[in-house]
Coordinates of C-alpha atoms and ligand atoms in Angstrom, one line a residue:
X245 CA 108.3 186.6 77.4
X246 CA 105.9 183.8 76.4
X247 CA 108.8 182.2 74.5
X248 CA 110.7 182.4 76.7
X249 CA 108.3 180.4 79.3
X250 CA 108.0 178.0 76.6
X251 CA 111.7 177.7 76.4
X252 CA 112.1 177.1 80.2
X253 CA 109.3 174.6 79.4
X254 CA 110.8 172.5 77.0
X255 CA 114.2 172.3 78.1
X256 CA 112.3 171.6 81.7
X257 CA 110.7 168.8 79.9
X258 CA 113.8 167.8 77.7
X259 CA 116.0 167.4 80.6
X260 CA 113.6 165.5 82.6
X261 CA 112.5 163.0 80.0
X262 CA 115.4 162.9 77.6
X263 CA 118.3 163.6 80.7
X264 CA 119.1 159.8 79.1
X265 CA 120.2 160.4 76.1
X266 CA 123.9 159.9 75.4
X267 CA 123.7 157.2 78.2
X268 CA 124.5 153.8 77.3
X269 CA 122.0 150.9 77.1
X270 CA 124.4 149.4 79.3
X271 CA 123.4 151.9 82.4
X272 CA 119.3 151.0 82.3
X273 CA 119.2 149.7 85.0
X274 CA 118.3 145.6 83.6
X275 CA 116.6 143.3 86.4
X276 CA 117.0 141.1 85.5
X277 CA 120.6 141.5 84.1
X278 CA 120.6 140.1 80.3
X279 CA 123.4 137.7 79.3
X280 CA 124.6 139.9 77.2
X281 CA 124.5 143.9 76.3
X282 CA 126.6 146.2 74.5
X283 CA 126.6 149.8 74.1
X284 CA 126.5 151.6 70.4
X285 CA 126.0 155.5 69.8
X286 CA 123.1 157.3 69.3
X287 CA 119.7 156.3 69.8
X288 CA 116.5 155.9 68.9
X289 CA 113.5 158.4 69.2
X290 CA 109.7 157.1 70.5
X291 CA 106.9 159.1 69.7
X292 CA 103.1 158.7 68.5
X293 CA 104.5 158.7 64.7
X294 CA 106.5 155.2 65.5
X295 CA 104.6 151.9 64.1
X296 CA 105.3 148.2 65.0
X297 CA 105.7 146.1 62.3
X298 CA 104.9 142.1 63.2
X299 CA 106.1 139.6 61.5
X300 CA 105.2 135.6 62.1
X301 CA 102.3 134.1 63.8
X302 CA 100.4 137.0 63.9
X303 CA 97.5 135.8 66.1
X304 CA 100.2 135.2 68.9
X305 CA 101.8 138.4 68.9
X306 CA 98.6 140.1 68.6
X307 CA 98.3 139.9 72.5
X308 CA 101.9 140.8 73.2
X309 CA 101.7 144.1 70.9
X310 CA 98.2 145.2 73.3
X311 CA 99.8 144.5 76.3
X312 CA 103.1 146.7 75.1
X313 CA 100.3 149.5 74.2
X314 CA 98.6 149.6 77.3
X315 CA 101.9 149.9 78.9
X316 CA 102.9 152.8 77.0
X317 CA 99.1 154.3 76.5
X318 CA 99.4 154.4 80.9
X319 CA 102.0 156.9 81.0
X320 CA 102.1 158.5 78.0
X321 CA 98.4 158.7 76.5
X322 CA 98.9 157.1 73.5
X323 CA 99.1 153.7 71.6
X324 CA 101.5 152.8 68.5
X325 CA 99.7 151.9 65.6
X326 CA 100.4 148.3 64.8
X327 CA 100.4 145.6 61.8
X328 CA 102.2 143.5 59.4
X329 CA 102.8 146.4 56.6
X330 CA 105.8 148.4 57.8
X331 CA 107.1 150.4 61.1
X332 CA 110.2 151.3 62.7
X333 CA 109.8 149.1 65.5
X334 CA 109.5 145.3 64.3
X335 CA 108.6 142.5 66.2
X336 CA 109.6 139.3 64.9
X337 CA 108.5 135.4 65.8
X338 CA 110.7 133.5 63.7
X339 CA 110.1 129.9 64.8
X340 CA 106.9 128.7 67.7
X341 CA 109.5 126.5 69.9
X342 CA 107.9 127.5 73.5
X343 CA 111.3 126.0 75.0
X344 CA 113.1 128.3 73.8
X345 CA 112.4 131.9 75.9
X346 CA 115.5 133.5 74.3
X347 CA 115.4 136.5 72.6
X348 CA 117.4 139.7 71.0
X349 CA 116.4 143.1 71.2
X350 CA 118.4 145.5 68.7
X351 CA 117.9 149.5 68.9
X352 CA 119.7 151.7 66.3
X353 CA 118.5 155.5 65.2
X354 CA 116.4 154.0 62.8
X355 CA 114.6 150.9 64.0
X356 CA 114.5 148.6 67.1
X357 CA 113.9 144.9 66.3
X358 CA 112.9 142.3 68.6
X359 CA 113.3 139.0 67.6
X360 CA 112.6 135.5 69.3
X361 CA 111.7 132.0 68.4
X362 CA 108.7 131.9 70.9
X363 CA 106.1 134.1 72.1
X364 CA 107.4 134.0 75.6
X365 CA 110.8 135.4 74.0
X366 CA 109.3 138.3 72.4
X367 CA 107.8 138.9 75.6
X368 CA 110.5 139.1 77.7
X369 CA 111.9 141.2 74.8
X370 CA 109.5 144.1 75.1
X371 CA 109.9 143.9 78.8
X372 CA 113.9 144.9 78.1
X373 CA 112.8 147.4 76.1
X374 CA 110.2 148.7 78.7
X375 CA 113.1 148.4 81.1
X376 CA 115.5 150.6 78.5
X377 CA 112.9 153.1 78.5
X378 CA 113.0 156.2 80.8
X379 CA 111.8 155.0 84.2
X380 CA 109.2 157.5 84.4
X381 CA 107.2 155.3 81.2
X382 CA 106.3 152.7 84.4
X383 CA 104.3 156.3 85.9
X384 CA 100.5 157.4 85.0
X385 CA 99.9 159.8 83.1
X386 CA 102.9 161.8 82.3
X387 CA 102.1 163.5 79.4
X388 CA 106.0 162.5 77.2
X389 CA 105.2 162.8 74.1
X390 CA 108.7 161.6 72.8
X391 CA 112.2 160.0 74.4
X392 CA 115.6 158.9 73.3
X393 CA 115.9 155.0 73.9
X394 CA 119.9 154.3 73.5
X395 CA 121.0 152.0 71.1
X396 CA 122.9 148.6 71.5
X397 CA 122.2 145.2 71.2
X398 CA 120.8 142.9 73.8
X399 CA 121.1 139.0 73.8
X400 CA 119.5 137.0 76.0
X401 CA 118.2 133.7 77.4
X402 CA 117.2 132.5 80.9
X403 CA 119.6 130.3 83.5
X404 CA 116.3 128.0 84.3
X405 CA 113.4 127.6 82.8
X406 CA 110.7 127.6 86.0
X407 CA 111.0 131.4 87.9
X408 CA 108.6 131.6 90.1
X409 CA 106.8 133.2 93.1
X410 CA 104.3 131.4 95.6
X411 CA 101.6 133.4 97.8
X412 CA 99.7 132.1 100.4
X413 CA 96.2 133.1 100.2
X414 CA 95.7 130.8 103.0
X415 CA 97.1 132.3 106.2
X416 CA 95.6 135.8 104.8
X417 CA 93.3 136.1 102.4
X418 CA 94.5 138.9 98.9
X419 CA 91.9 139.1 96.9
X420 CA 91.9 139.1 92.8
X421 CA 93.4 142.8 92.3
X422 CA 96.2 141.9 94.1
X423 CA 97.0 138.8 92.5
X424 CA 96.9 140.5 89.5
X425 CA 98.9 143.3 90.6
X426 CA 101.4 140.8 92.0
X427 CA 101.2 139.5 88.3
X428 CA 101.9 142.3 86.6
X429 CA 105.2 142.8 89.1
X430 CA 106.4 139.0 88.0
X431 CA 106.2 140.3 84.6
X432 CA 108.8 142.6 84.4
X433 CA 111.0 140.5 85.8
X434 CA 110.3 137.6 83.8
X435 CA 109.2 135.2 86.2
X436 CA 107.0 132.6 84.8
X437 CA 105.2 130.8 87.4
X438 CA 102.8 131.6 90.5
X439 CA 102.1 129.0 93.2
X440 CA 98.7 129.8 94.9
X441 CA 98.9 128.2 98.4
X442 CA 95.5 127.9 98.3
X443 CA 94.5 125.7 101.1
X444 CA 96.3 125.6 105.4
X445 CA 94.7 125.3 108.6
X446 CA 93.2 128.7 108.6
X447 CA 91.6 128.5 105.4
X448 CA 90.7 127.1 102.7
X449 CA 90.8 129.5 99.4
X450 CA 89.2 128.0 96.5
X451 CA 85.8 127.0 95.7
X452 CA 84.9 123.3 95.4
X453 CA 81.7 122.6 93.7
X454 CA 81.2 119.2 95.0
X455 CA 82.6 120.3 98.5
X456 CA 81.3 123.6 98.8
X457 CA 81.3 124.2 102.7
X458 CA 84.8 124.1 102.1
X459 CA 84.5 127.6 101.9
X460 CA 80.6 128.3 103.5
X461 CA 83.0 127.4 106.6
X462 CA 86.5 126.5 105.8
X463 CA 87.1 130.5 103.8
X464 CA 85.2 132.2 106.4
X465 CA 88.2 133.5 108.7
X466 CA 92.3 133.7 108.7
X467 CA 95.0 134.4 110.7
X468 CA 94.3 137.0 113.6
X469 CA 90.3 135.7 112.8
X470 CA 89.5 138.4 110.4
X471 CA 86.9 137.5 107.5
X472 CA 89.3 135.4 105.2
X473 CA 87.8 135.2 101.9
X474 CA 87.9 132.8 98.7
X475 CA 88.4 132.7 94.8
X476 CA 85.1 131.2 93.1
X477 CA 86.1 128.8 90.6
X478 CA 85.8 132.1 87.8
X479 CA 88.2 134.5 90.0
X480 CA 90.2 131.5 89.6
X481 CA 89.8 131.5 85.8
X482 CA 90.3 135.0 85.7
X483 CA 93.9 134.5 87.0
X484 CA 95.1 131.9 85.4
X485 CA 94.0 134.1 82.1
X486 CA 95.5 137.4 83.6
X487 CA 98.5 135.4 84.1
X488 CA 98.5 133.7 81.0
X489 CA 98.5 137.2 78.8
X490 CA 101.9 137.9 80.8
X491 CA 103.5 134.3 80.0
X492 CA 103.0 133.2 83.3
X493 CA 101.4 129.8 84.6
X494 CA 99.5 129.1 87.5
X495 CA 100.6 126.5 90.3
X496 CA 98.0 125.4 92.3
X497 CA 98.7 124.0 95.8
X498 CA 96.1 121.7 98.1
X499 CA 98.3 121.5 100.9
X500 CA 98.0 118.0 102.6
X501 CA 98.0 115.6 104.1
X502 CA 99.1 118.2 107.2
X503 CA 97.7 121.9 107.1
X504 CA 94.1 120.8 106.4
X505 CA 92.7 122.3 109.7
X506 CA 90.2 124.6 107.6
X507 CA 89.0 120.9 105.9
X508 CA 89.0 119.5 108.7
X509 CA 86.5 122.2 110.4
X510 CA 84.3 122.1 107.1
X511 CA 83.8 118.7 107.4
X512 CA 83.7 116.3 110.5
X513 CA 83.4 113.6 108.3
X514 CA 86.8 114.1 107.5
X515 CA 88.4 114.3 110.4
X516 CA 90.0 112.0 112.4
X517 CA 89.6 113.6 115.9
X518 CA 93.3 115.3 116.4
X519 CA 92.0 118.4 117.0
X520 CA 95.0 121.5 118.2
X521 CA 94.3 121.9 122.4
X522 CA 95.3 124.8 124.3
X523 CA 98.5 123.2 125.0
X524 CA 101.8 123.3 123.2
X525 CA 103.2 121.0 120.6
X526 CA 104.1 118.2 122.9
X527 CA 100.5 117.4 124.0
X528 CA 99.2 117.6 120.3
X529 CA 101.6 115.1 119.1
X530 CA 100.4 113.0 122.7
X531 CA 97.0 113.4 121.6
X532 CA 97.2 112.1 117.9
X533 CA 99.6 108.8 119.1
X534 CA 96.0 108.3 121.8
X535 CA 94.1 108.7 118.9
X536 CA 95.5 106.9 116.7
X537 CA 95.2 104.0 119.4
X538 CA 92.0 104.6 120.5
X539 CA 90.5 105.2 117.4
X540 CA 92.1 102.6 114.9
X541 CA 89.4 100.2 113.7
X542 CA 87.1 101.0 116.1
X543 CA 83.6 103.5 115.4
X544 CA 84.5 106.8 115.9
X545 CA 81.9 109.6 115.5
X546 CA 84.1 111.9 114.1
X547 CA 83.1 115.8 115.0
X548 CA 84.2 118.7 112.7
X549 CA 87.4 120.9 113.9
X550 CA 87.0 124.0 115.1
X551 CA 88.3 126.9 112.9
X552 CA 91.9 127.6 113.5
X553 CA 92.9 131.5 113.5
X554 CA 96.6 131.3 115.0
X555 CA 100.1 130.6 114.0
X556 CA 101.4 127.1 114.7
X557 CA 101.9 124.8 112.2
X558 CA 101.8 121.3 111.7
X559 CA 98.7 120.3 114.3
X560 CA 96.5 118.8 111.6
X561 CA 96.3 115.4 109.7
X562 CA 94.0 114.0 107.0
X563 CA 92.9 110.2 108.2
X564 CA 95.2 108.8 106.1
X565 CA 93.0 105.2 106.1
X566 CA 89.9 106.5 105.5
X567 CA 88.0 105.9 101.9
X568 CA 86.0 109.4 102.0
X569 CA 89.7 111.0 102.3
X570 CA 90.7 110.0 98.9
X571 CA 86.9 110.7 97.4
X572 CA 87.7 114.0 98.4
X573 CA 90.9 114.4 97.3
X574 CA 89.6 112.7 94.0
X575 CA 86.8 115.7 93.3
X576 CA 89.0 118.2 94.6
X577 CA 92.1 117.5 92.2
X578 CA 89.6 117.3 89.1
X579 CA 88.2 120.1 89.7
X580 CA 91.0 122.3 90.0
X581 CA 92.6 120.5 87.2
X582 CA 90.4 121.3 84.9
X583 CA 90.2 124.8 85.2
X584 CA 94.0 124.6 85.4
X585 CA 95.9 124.9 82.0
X586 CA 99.6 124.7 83.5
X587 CA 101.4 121.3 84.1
X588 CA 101.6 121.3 87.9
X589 CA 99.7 120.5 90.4
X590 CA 101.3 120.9 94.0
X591 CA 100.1 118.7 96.4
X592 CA 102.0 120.1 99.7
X593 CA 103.3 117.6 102.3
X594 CA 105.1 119.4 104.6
X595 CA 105.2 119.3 108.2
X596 CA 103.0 116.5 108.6
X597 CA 104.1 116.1 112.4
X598 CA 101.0 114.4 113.2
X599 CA 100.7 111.7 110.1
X600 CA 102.8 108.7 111.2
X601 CA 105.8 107.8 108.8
X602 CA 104.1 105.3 106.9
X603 CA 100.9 106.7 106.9
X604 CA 102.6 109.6 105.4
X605 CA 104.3 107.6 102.4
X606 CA 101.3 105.8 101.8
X607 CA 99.2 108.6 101.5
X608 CA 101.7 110.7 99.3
X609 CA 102.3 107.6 96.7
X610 CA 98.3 107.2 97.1
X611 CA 97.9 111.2 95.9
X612 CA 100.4 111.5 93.3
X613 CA 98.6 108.9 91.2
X614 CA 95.4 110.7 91.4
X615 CA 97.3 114.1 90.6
X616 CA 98.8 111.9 87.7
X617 CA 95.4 110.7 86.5
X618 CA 94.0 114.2 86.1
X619 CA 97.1 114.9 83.8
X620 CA 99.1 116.8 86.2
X621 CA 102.9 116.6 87.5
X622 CA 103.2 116.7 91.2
X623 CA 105.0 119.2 92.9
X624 CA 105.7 119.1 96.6
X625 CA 107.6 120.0 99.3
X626 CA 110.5 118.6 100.1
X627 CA 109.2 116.0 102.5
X628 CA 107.5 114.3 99.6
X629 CA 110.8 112.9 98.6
X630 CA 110.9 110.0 101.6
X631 CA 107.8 108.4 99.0
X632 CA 108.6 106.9 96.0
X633 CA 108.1 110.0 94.0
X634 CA 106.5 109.4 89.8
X635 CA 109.1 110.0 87.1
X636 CA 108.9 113.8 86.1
X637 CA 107.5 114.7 89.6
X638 CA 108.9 117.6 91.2
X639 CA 110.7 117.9 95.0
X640 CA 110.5 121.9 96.4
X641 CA 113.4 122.5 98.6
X642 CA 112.8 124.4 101.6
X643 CA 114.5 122.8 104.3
X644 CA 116.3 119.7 104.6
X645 CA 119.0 119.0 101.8
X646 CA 118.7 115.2 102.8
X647 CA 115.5 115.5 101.0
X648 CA 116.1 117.1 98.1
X649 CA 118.9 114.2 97.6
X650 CA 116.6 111.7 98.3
X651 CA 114.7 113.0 95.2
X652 CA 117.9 113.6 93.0
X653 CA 118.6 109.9 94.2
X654 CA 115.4 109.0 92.0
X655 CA 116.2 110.7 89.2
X656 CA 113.5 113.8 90.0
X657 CA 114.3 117.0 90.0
X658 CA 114.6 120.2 92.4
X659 CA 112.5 123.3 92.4
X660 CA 114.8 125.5 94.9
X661 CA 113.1 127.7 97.9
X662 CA 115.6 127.7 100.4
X663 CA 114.0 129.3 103.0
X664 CA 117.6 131.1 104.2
X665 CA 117.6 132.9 100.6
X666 CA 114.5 132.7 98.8
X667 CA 111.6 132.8 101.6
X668 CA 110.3 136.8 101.3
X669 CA 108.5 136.2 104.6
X670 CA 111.7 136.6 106.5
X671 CA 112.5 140.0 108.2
X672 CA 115.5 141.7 106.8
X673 CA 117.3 142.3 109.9
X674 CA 115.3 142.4 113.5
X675 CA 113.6 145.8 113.1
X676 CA 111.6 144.7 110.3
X677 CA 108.0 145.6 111.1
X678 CA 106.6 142.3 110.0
X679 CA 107.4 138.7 109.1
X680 CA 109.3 136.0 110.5
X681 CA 112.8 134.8 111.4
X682 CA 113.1 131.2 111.9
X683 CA 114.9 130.7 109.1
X684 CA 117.5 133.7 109.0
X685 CA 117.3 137.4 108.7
X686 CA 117.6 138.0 104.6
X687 CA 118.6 141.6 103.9
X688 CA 118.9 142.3 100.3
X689 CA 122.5 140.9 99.6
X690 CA 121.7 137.8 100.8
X691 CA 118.7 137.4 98.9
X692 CA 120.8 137.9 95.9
X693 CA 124.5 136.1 96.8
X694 CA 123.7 132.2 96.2
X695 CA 123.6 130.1 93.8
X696 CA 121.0 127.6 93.4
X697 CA 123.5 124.7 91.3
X698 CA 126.2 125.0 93.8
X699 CA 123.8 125.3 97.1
X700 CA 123.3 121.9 98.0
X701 CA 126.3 119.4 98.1
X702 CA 125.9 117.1 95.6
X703 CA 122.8 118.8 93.5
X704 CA 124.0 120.5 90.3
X705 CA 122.1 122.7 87.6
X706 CA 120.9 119.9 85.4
X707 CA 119.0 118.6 88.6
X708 CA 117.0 121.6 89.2
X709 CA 114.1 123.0 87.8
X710 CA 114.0 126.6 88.6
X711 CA 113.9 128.8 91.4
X712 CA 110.3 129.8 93.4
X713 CA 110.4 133.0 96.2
X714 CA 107.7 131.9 98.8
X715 CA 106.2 134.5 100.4
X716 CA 104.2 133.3 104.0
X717 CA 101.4 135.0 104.9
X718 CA 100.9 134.8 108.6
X719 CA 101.8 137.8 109.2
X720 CA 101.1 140.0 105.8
X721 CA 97.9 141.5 106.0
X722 CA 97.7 143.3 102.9
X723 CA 99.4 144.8 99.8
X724 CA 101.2 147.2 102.1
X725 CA 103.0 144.2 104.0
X726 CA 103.2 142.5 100.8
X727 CA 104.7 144.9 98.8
X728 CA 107.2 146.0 101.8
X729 CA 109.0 141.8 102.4
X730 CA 109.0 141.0 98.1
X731 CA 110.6 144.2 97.2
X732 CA 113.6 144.4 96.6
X733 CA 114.3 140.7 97.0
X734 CA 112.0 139.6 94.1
X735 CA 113.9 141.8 91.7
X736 CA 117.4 139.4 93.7
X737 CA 115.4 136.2 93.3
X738 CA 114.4 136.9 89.8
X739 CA 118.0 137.2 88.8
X740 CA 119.6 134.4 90.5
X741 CA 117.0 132.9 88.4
X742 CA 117.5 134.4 85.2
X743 CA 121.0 135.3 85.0
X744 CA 124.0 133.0 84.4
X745 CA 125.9 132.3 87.8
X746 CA 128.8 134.1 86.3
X747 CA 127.6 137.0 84.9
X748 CA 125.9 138.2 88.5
X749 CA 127.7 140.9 90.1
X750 CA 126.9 142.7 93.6
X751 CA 128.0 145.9 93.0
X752 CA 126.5 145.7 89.5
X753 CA 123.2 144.6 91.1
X754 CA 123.0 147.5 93.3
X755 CA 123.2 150.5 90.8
X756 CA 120.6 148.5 88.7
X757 CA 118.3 147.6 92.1
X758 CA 118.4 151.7 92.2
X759 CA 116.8 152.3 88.7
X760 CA 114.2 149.7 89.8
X761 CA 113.4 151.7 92.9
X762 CA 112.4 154.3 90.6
X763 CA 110.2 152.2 88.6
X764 CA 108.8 150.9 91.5
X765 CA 108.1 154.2 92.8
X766 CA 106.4 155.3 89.9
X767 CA 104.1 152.6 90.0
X768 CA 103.5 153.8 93.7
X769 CA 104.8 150.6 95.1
X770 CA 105.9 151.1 98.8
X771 CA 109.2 148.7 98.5
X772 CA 112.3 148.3 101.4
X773 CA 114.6 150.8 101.2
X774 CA 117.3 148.5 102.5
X775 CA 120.3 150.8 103.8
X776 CA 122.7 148.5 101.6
X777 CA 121.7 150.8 98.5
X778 CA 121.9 153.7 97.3
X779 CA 118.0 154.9 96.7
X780 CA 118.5 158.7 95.8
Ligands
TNX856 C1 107.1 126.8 107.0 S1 107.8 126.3 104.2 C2 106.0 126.4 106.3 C3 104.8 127.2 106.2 C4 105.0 128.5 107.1 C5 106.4 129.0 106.9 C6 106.6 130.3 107.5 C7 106.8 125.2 104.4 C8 106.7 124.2 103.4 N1 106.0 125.3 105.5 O1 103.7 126.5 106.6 O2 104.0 129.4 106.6 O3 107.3 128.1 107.3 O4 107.9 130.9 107.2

């Protein structure tokens, strides 16, 4: 009788863990989709016994090989010994060229070998062979002790070399946990950068030593006037190294010279009197052309704003001809700079409704040489481009295409956030709980069916960058609301970012989208079930 328990048991246990094997690698379920797979018989058997073998910069890899155990020490309870003796499952740097994120993942009965010529590609190697796992290796605590991984070979190599992902902190607050959580998401599907919109009219998000009511006043509330929050400059530090361990760099964005509201409240110093009345956008735009006259050369006492805890956007205006503006903008680049290892630095500029034209160009050509002189590469958003933009510095497109060719015009280049496709704070269809619709409803096919190179007339691959997924947060409250508008459509995003034009099929995407529910689920992740798949 007890054997016969046991029996049920292990073929209980057999058929939910190793129900895979005799599939091919093929059917995993990739997201992103590799350039190129293919299938080979039989397969390769994890257990506690297997050891990684490392090969090249060992230092480097050392980090990779711990965050692969603690992956697989989660769900299963234990870790694979590791070193540069022998083991079945070898892990090979075989040149440092950080350029090149390409890697190949090989899986045969005996061995599984993945090989890259850069960190980052043996990175997004193991998270292939995470993703060839069972699903059920992304769950806590579920006592395998051994699975079948099938055996093929994988080659692959990203379409663009920037994938990224932008929240704002701003509009609502998320604390570090979520970031980090967020992180670990961006991970498996190889993204590579997050932009932290840290700064908007109702807040301000990061701590400023020389500056600090920034936050004593300008962190203290959000959208809806709950109790906002901030990163001190370590919670910073903390996420840039979080993020660094998963290959991913840090973006930070000072939004300005518009969206300073939460500035402009912390300090009346700043502020040059345009503060958002009761009225509608008409009268604000009346009031800053009265100001403007009224206050041009003359003595104004200038009178902090009050905090801002609504929706509208594009209300507020740095003094574009004032000295202290620049002083400020001076100590607040440094010090975010230095605690800032990544190459960017995104300086905002958009909806500036109430900076006059010239003001506007002035004040951008007047900020990317301070961003420049802190040995960082502007980002901003599409508006930027109607300045004479630096060589190298970077044009976000979000809304107007005449933009984006006004930067391709001067030989810059395009990061690509169209907000019909790639913003994940649009609902999916109008019974969508949360977000906003402005810019189209983006259910998950439509998320996925573009193509950045062929997008805008006249802007091909070679002038763009990468691909970023912005998601708002005016009306995200939480990880709930977060997690509900980015998934599925980072896992869409992340592949029009990663995979060749050509190789991206719908129908393909959708059986795969389906194995990612599942991992999703098993990390207890409460994603869309858009009706356009098949969940079950
Ligand atoms: C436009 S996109 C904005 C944001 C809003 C967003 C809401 C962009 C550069 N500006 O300030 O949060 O729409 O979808």
């Amino acid at each position: 009788m007890k054997n016969l328990y046991a029996l049920a048991a292990l073929s209980l246990s057999l058929s939910l863990f190793s129900c895979n094997k005799g599939d091919n690698l093929s059917d995993r379920g990739f997201v992103p989709l590799p350039t190129q797979i293919s299938s080979s018989s039989g397969s390769f058997t994890l257990n506690a016994e297997q050891k990684i073998q490392i090969s090249g910069n060992e230092e480097s890899l050392r980090g990779i090989v711990s965050y692969f155990n603690q992956q697989l020490s989660k769900s299963l309870g234990f870790e694979l010994e590791s070193g540069t003796e022998s083991g079945s499952i070898k892990i090979e740097l075989e040149a440092n060229n950080p350029e090149d994120e390409s890697y190949e993942l090989t899986i045969s009965d005996e061995e599984i070998l993945i090989s890259a010529n850069s960190p980052a590609g043996i990175f997004y190697g193991v998270q292939t062979l995470l993703q060839a796992m069972p699903v059920e290796v992304f769950a806590e605590n579920t006592g395998m002790q051994s699975f079948e991984i099938p055996a093929g070979e994988i080659q692959d190599n990203p379409a663009y070399s920037y994938r990224g992902s932008m929240l704002d902190v701003s509009r609502h607050f998320l604390p570090v946990e979520d970031v980090k959580h967020y992180l670990d998401q961006m991970a498996n599907l190889k993204l590579n950068y997050l932009h932290l919109h840290l700064s908007d009219d109702q807040g301000w998000r990061i701590e400023i030593k020389s500056w600090p009511q920034l936050t004593e006043i300008g962190a203290q509330t959000e959208v809806g006037g709950g109790e906002g929050g901030f990163f001190t400059q370590e919670d910073y530090k903390e996420i840039v190294r979080y993020a660094a361990e998963r290959f991913i760099t840090i973006v930070p964005e000072i939004d300005m010279p518009g969206h300073t509201n939460a500035a402009l409240a912390s300090y009346g110093d700043l502020n040059p009197g345009i503060n958002l009345p009761d009225g509608d956008f008409e009268t604000v735009t009346k009031s800053v052309d009265k100001a403007e006259d009224e206050f041009k050369g003359s003595n104004i006492t200038r009178e902090a704003a009050e905090l801002y805890t609504g929706r509208e956007v594009g209300f507020s205006t740095l003094d574009t001809d004032l000295d202290l503006t620049y002083e400020f903008i001076e100590d607040v680049v440094r010090e975010i700079a230095e605690i800032t290892p990544g190459p960017y630095f995104h300086i905002g500029g958009d909806e500036s409704h109430v900076t006059a034209k010239d003001d506007y160009v002035y004040f951008i050509e007047r900020v990317q040489e301070i961003v420049r002189d802190h040995g960082k590469t502007s980002i901003g958003w599409d508006e930027v481009a109607t300045s004479k933009l630096l060589p190298g510095n970077v044009a976000q497109f979000w809304a107007l295409e005449e933009n984006a060719k006004l930067a391709v015009d001067q030989g810059n280049q395009i990061l690509m956030s169209p907000a019909k496709k790639a913003y994940l704070d649009m609902q999916y269809d109008s019974t969508t709980r949360i977000g906003l619709h402005w810019a189209a409803y983006i259910e998950l096919d439509s998320a996925y069916l573009w193509d950045p190179a062929t997008y805008v007339d006249g802007i091909s691959k070679s002038d763009i960058l990468g691909v970023e997924a912005p998601l708002w947060t005016e009306t995200v409250e939480n990880r709930a609301d977060t997690e509900y508008l980015v998934f599925p459509r980072l896992g869409a995003l992340a592949e029009v970012a990663w995979s060749p034009a050509s190789s991206r099929d719908w129908e393909s995407f959708k059986s795969r989208i389906r194995v990612m529910g599942q991992r999703w689920e098993n990390q207890g992740i409460g994603f869309y079930k858009s009706p356009l798949v098949n969940w079950e």
